[in-house]
Amino acid sequence: MDRKNEKSEAKGKGGNKPPQSDKPEGFLQVERTANFQLLPKIVKRRVYALKRLQLQSANIEAKFYEEVHELERKYAGLYQPIFDKRRDIVAGAIEPTDEECEWQSDREEEELAEDLQKKAALEEKQADSAGADDPKGVPEFWLTIFKRVDMLAEMLQEHDEPILKHLQDITVKFSEPGQPMSFTLEFHFEQNSYFSNTVLTKVYKMKSEPDAEDPFSFEGPEIIDCEGCKIDWQKGKDVTVRIVKKKQKHKGRGTVRTVTKEVPQDSFFNFFSPVKASPDGMDEDLDLTLATDFEIGHFFRERVIPRAVLYFTGEALEDDESDLDEEGEEEDEGEFDPTVSI
């Protein structure tokens, strides 16, 4: 389920902090409010009681999200047979029956633009005339999704594409009961000439409890950290680095030698070597990079994995755009216009 309360922001550790009080931050915030200072002492006392009730509410909300996580884990097991069959069809391991392939598509075809229909017909004719064999499964299924989704396409480099053609499935696993809340993205690859791993993983650690110093900022589960995995690249196949050659001249002898070294380069596979938050929370660029990573992980889990075929066809992209349009309209409606009289 897509819960807007589940934030995906890098969390700063804070720099120099004022002396700690025995009261939660929420209580101190109230005391800083000018209007609160003007209240009679007996009323302030009652407000503190209300704040304690609010704290109890936040703790109950945290329990609610813990149970939601358990429900997600339970239903993930129910979804899995469906996702397994999707994987097998995409990889060409099984061929769906005629009954399984039935789909009302006449209306969809009518809605296609005329030029797209002509282009599709021409490509089909060219494929037939070339005597091409039936492709296996759904070729480049996940690579197509990466190219269609802007958030993923921004990470994708040309040298990544041949590798992602070997990507067979992306799955999510939830932490077991009693373990700290987390989820793991698993990228399953067929055997290839780039690396020996069959599965690449990314673990996202979460927090679902009010902060002791600021309990009233709690809005639900929050990704707080992530860990990638080591990719066992074949020699000369690591696309996260490039080889640079530089000539060096010896000062004494005047001889010249060529030195080669590896330098980092952009690649989707840097996704599996995430940065760590700055200890003092003062490196904004670093924390922004981490926040973007959290957002991508959340997007894989909530959108791409459950609705992969709709991102492949492009239908989910239209839904995402509609959601953004609706959010924009809501923001517009909520804006205050000082020229309008009440």
Short mmCIF file of C-alpha atoms in Angstrom, two decimals:
data_model
loop_
_atom_site.label_atom_id
_atom_site.label_comp_id
_atom_site.label_asym_id
_atom_site.label_seq_id
_atom_site.Cartn_x
_atom_site.Cartn_y
_atom_site.Cartn_z
CA MET A 1 0.00 0.00 0.00
CA ASP A 2 1.21 3.50 -0.81
CA ARG A 3 1.23 5.48 2.42
CA LYS A 4 2.13 9.14 2.10
CA ASN A 5 2.95 9.11 5.81
CA GLU A 6 5.94 6.89 5.13
CA LYS A 7 8.61 9.52 4.62
CA SER A 8 11.76 9.00 2.61
CA GLU A 9 13.99 11.80 3.82
CA ALA A 10 17.59 11.77 5.04
CA LYS A 11 17.58 12.61 8.71
CA GLY A 12 20.22 15.01 10.07
CA LYS A 13 21.89 14.12 13.32
CA GLY A 14 21.97 17.73 14.46
CA GLY A 15 24.99 19.80 15.38
CA ASN A 16 25.51 21.64 18.63
CA LYS A 17 22.40 21.14 20.73
CA PRO A 18 21.22 23.19 23.69
CA PRO A 19 21.27 21.60 27.14
CA GLN A 20 18.72 18.80 27.37
CA SER A 21 15.56 19.26 29.39
CA ASP A 22 13.68 16.46 31.12
CA LYS A 23 10.67 17.47 29.03
CA PRO A 24 10.17 16.29 25.42
CA GLU A 25 10.88 18.80 22.68
CA GLY A 26 7.14 19.20 22.05
CA PHE A 27 6.66 20.62 25.53
CA LEU A 28 9.50 23.08 25.04
CA GLN A 29 8.04 24.25 21.74
CA VAL A 30 4.80 25.15 23.48
CA GLU A 31 6.68 27.10 26.12
CA ARG A 32 8.39 29.16 23.41
CA THR A 33 5.05 30.30 22.00
CA ALA A 34 4.31 33.87 23.06
CA ASN A 35 0.59 33.26 23.49
CA PHE A 36 1.27 30.30 25.71
CA GLN A 37 3.32 32.45 28.05
CA LEU A 38 0.32 34.70 28.57
CA LEU A 39 -1.92 31.87 29.73
CA PRO A 40 -2.74 31.53 33.42
CA LYS A 41 -0.61 28.98 35.25
CA ILE A 42 -3.59 26.67 35.86
CA VAL A 43 -4.37 26.65 32.10
CA LYS A 44 -0.74 25.89 31.24
CA ARG A 45 -0.93 22.95 33.59
CA ARG A 46 -3.94 21.58 31.69
CA VAL A 47 -2.23 22.12 28.34
CA TYR A 48 0.67 19.96 29.56
CA ALA A 49 -1.89 17.26 30.39
CA LEU A 50 -3.24 17.52 26.83
CA LYS A 51 0.28 17.21 25.47
CA ARG A 52 0.80 14.02 27.44
CA LEU A 53 -2.39 12.65 25.91
CA GLN A 54 -1.03 13.59 22.48
CA LEU A 55 2.17 11.68 23.27
CA GLN A 56 0.10 8.60 24.16
CA SER A 57 -1.68 8.98 20.82
CA ALA A 58 1.65 9.11 18.96
CA ASN A 59 2.77 5.89 20.68
CA ILE A 60 -0.47 4.17 19.67
CA GLU A 61 0.03 5.39 16.09
CA ALA A 62 3.49 3.82 16.11
CA LYS A 63 1.95 0.48 17.14
CA PHE A 64 -0.56 0.85 14.30
CA TYR A 65 2.24 1.15 11.73
CA GLU A 66 4.02 -1.85 13.23
CA GLU A 67 0.89 -3.90 12.62
CA VAL A 68 0.60 -2.48 9.09
CA HIS A 69 4.15 -3.70 8.44
CA GLU A 70 3.15 -7.17 9.67
CA LEU A 71 0.13 -7.13 7.33
CA GLU A 72 2.39 -6.17 4.43
CA ARG A 73 4.69 -9.07 5.26
CA LYS A 74 1.71 -11.46 5.46
CA TYR A 75 0.21 -10.33 2.15
CA ALA A 76 3.61 -10.34 0.45
CA GLY A 77 3.43 -14.12 0.81
CA LEU A 78 0.04 -14.13 -0.92
CA TYR A 79 1.29 -11.97 -3.77
CA GLN A 80 4.45 -14.01 -4.29
CA PRO A 81 2.95 -16.84 -6.42
CA ILE A 82 1.58 -14.19 -8.78
CA PHE A 83 4.93 -12.43 -9.00
CA ASP A 84 6.71 -15.77 -9.50
CA LYS A 85 4.48 -16.52 -12.49
CA ARG A 86 5.10 -13.02 -13.84
CA ARG A 87 8.84 -13.69 -13.60
CA ASP A 88 8.51 -17.02 -15.43
CA ILE A 89 6.45 -15.51 -18.25
CA VAL A 90 8.87 -12.58 -18.65
CA ALA A 91 11.87 -14.94 -18.73
CA GLY A 92 10.16 -17.32 -21.13
CA ALA A 93 10.28 -20.20 -18.65
CA ILE A 94 6.57 -20.87 -19.21
CA GLU A 95 4.12 -20.04 -21.98
CA PRO A 96 0.72 -18.75 -20.78
CA THR A 97 -2.37 -20.57 -22.02
CA ASP A 98 -4.79 -19.05 -24.52
CA GLU A 99 -7.24 -18.51 -21.68
CA GLU A 100 -4.62 -16.68 -19.61
CA CYS A 101 -3.85 -14.43 -22.56
CA GLU A 102 -7.43 -13.29 -23.14
CA TRP A 103 -7.72 -9.53 -22.72
CA GLN A 104 -10.20 -7.01 -24.04
CA SER A 105 -7.90 -4.83 -26.11
CA ASP A 106 -10.14 -3.72 -28.99
CA ARG A 107 -10.93 -0.41 -27.30
CA GLU A 108 -7.28 0.13 -26.46
CA GLU A 109 -6.32 -0.39 -30.10
CA GLU A 110 -8.98 2.09 -31.25
CA GLU A 111 -7.54 4.69 -28.90
CA LEU A 112 -4.10 4.38 -30.42
CA ALA A 113 -3.10 7.29 -32.61
CA GLU A 114 -3.30 6.50 -36.31
CA ASP A 115 0.42 7.07 -36.86
CA LEU A 116 1.27 4.63 -34.06
CA GLN A 117 -0.97 1.99 -35.63
CA LYS A 118 0.77 2.43 -38.98
CA LYS A 119 4.18 2.23 -37.34
CA ALA A 120 3.22 -0.95 -35.45
CA ALA A 121 1.87 -2.53 -38.63
CA LEU A 122 5.06 -1.68 -40.53
CA GLU A 123 7.29 -3.12 -37.82
CA GLU A 124 5.19 -6.29 -37.69
CA LYS A 125 5.44 -6.65 -41.48
CA GLN A 126 9.21 -6.15 -41.38
CA ALA A 127 9.58 -8.77 -38.66
CA ASP A 128 7.52 -11.27 -40.64
CA SER A 129 9.45 -10.65 -43.86
CA ALA A 130 12.74 -11.10 -42.02
CA GLY A 131 11.60 -14.50 -40.85
CA ALA A 132 12.42 -13.62 -37.27
CA ASP A 133 11.93 -16.33 -34.67
CA ASP A 134 9.45 -15.79 -31.87
CA PRO A 135 11.23 -13.91 -29.07
CA LYS A 136 11.63 -15.61 -25.72
CA GLY A 137 9.34 -14.34 -22.99
CA VAL A 138 9.06 -10.54 -22.88
CA PRO A 139 12.44 -9.18 -24.05
CA GLU A 140 13.97 -6.30 -22.11
CA PHE A 141 10.97 -6.13 -19.77
CA TRP A 142 12.73 -4.49 -16.83
CA LEU A 143 15.07 -2.41 -18.99
CA THR A 144 12.02 -0.93 -20.72
CA ILE A 145 10.58 0.01 -17.32
CA PHE A 146 13.84 1.69 -16.35
CA LYS A 147 13.74 3.74 -19.55
CA ARG A 148 10.09 4.73 -19.13
CA VAL A 149 10.21 5.87 -15.50
CA ASP A 150 11.92 9.25 -15.23
CA MET A 151 13.26 8.61 -11.73
CA LEU A 152 15.02 5.45 -12.93
CA ALA A 153 15.98 6.75 -16.36
CA GLU A 154 18.01 9.50 -14.68
CA MET A 155 20.20 6.81 -13.09
CA LEU A 156 20.53 4.76 -16.26
CA GLN A 157 23.64 5.09 -18.43
CA GLU A 158 24.22 3.63 -21.87
CA HIS A 159 26.83 1.21 -20.50
CA ASP A 160 24.24 -0.11 -17.99
CA GLU A 161 21.75 -1.22 -20.63
CA PRO A 162 23.47 -4.41 -21.84
CA ILE A 163 23.65 -5.59 -18.21
CA LEU A 164 20.02 -4.78 -17.39
CA LYS A 165 18.93 -6.90 -20.33
CA HIS A 166 19.90 -9.81 -18.06
CA LEU A 167 17.66 -8.59 -15.20
CA GLN A 168 14.94 -11.20 -14.72
CA ASP A 169 13.04 -9.98 -11.66
CA ILE A 170 12.89 -7.43 -8.84
CA THR A 171 11.37 -8.52 -5.53
CA VAL A 172 10.87 -7.07 -2.05
CA LYS A 173 11.22 -8.88 1.27
CA PHE A 174 10.01 -7.53 4.61
CA SER A 175 11.76 -7.99 7.95
CA GLU A 176 10.61 -10.88 10.11
CA PRO A 177 8.58 -10.42 13.32
CA GLY A 178 10.77 -9.30 16.22
CA GLN A 179 13.43 -7.87 13.91
CA PRO A 180 14.02 -4.13 13.39
CA MET A 181 11.68 -2.82 10.70
CA SER A 182 13.21 -2.95 7.22
CA PHE A 183 12.65 -4.12 3.66
CA THR A 184 15.07 -5.58 1.12
CA LEU A 185 15.01 -5.07 -2.63
CA GLU A 186 16.38 -8.05 -4.56
CA PHE A 187 17.47 -7.74 -8.21
CA HIS A 188 17.65 -11.19 -9.83
CA PHE A 189 19.96 -11.63 -12.84
CA GLU A 190 20.49 -14.52 -15.20
CA GLN A 191 24.05 -15.70 -15.73
CA ASN A 192 26.01 -13.04 -17.60
CA SER A 193 29.53 -11.98 -18.50
CA TYR A 194 29.54 -8.85 -16.29
CA PHE A 195 29.42 -10.19 -12.72
CA SER A 196 29.06 -13.51 -10.95
CA ASN A 197 26.24 -12.46 -8.58
CA THR A 198 22.81 -13.87 -9.34
CA VAL A 199 21.11 -11.52 -6.86
CA LEU A 200 22.00 -7.93 -5.94
CA THR A 201 20.41 -6.58 -2.76
CA LYS A 202 19.63 -3.24 -1.15
CA VAL A 203 18.37 -3.14 2.46
CA TYR A 204 16.38 -0.15 3.70
CA LYS A 205 16.24 0.24 7.48
CA MET A 206 13.22 1.96 8.96
CA LYS A 207 12.11 3.62 12.15
CA SER A 208 8.51 3.60 13.33
CA GLU A 209 8.45 5.21 16.72
CA PRO A 210 8.23 8.79 17.98
CA ASP A 211 11.55 10.55 18.48
CA ALA A 212 12.34 11.00 22.16
CA GLU A 213 13.37 14.62 21.63
CA ASP A 214 10.55 15.56 19.24
CA PRO A 215 7.72 13.02 19.60
CA PHE A 216 5.07 15.16 17.92
CA SER A 217 6.90 15.20 14.59
CA PHE A 218 6.06 11.50 14.13
CA GLU A 219 4.09 10.88 10.93
CA GLY A 220 4.65 7.18 10.39
CA PRO A 221 7.49 4.85 9.33
CA GLU A 222 10.60 6.57 8.07
CA ILE A 223 13.58 5.19 6.16
CA ILE A 224 16.69 6.06 8.19
CA ASP A 225 19.51 4.11 6.53
CA CYS A 226 20.33 1.71 3.71
CA GLU A 227 22.97 -0.87 2.84
CA GLY A 228 23.96 -2.17 -0.57
CA CYS A 229 25.99 -5.21 -1.52
CA LYS A 230 29.32 -6.07 -3.11
CA ILE A 231 29.17 -6.70 -6.84
CA ASP A 232 31.66 -9.34 -7.99
CA TRP A 233 32.58 -7.81 -11.33
CA GLN A 234 34.36 -9.84 -13.97
CA LYS A 235 37.75 -8.44 -14.93
CA GLY A 236 37.38 -5.28 -17.01
CA LYS A 237 33.56 -5.30 -16.77
CA ASP A 238 32.97 -2.90 -13.87
CA VAL A 239 30.79 -0.13 -15.34
CA THR A 240 30.98 2.02 -12.17
CA VAL A 241 34.56 2.99 -13.03
CA ARG A 242 36.48 3.93 -16.16
CA ILE A 243 40.15 3.57 -16.98
CA VAL A 244 42.12 6.76 -17.41
CA LYS A 245 45.62 6.78 -18.92
CA LYS A 246 48.04 9.54 -18.00
CA LYS A 247 51.60 10.14 -19.11
CA GLN A 248 54.17 10.92 -16.42
CA LYS A 249 57.64 12.32 -17.07
CA HIS A 250 60.49 11.47 -14.71
CA LYS A 251 62.10 14.70 -13.47
CA GLY A 252 65.63 13.33 -13.33
CA ARG A 253 65.91 10.92 -16.24
CA GLY A 254 63.36 12.61 -18.49
CA THR A 255 61.76 9.27 -19.35
CA VAL A 256 58.02 9.10 -19.94
CA ARG A 257 55.75 6.35 -18.70
CA THR A 258 52.01 5.76 -19.03
CA VAL A 259 50.06 5.29 -15.81
CA THR A 260 46.53 3.90 -15.75
CA LYS A 261 44.05 4.33 -12.93
CA GLU A 262 40.36 3.78 -12.29
CA VAL A 263 38.08 6.76 -11.69
CA PRO A 264 34.38 6.60 -10.71
CA GLN A 265 31.73 7.15 -13.33
CA ASP A 266 27.93 7.42 -13.29
CA SER A 267 26.07 4.13 -13.40
CA PHE A 268 22.83 2.63 -12.12
CA PHE A 269 24.96 0.07 -10.31
CA ASN A 270 26.24 2.76 -7.94
CA PHE A 271 22.78 2.23 -6.41
CA PHE A 272 24.30 -0.74 -4.58
CA SER A 273 27.04 1.40 -2.99
CA PRO A 274 25.00 4.07 -1.18
CA VAL A 275 26.51 7.02 0.64
CA LYS A 276 26.19 7.38 4.40
CA ALA A 277 24.63 10.35 6.14
CA SER A 278 27.06 12.96 7.42
CA PRO A 279 27.67 12.47 11.17
CA ASP A 280 26.77 16.04 12.04
CA GLY A 281 24.00 16.41 9.46
CA MET A 282 25.75 19.47 8.03
CA ASP A 283 26.56 18.16 4.52
CA GLU A 284 23.41 19.14 2.62
CA ASP A 285 24.53 17.66 -0.71
CA LEU A 286 25.30 14.32 0.90
CA ASP A 287 22.02 14.24 2.79
CA LEU A 288 20.10 15.20 -0.36
CA THR A 289 21.74 12.31 -2.23
CA LEU A 290 20.70 9.95 0.55
CA ALA A 291 17.15 11.33 0.59
CA THR A 292 16.90 10.69 -3.17
CA ASP A 293 18.15 7.14 -2.62
CA PHE A 294 15.44 6.58 0.00
CA GLU A 295 12.81 7.92 -2.40
CA ILE A 296 13.94 5.55 -5.16
CA GLY A 297 13.90 2.55 -2.82
CA HIS A 298 10.40 3.44 -1.67
CA PHE A 299 9.28 3.87 -5.30
CA PHE A 300 10.58 0.41 -6.25
CA ARG A 301 8.75 -1.13 -3.30
CA GLU A 302 5.43 0.70 -3.55
CA ARG A 303 5.06 1.24 -7.29
CA VAL A 304 7.39 -0.58 -9.65
CA ILE A 305 7.39 -4.07 -8.14
CA PRO A 306 3.61 -4.40 -7.58
CA ARG A 307 2.66 -2.79 -10.94
CA ALA A 308 5.56 -3.70 -13.22
CA VAL A 309 3.51 -4.62 -16.30
CA LEU A 310 1.67 -1.28 -16.15
CA TYR A 311 4.96 0.60 -16.16
CA PHE A 312 6.09 -1.58 -19.07
CA THR A 313 2.98 -0.60 -21.08
CA GLY A 314 3.08 2.99 -19.86
CA GLU A 315 -0.36 2.92 -18.22
CA ALA A 316 1.06 3.43 -14.71
CA LEU A 317 2.93 6.50 -15.93
CA GLU A 318 -0.39 8.09 -16.89
CA ASP A 319 -1.77 7.27 -13.43
CA ASP A 320 1.28 8.84 -11.77
CA GLU A 321 0.84 12.00 -13.84
CA SER A 322 -2.84 12.13 -12.88
CA ASP A 323 -1.89 11.85 -9.21
CA LEU A 324 0.57 14.73 -9.59
CA ASP A 325 -2.06 16.84 -11.35
CA GLU A 326 -4.56 16.21 -8.55
CA GLU A 327 -1.97 17.13 -5.91
CA GLY A 328 -1.24 20.35 -7.80
CA GLU A 329 -4.94 21.22 -7.94
CA GLU A 330 -5.31 20.59 -4.21
CA GLU A 331 -2.37 22.90 -3.51
CA ASP A 332 -3.88 25.59 -5.74
CA GLU A 333 -7.22 25.33 -3.98
CA GLY A 334 -5.53 25.64 -0.63
CA GLU A 335 -3.70 28.87 -1.47
CA PHE A 336 -4.95 32.03 0.20
CA ASP A 337 -5.89 34.89 -2.12
CA PRO A 338 -5.77 38.20 -0.24
CA THR A 339 -7.91 39.85 -2.92
CA VAL A 340 -10.91 37.65 -2.20
CA SER A 341 -13.24 39.05 0.43
CA ILE A 342 -15.00 36.80 2.89
#
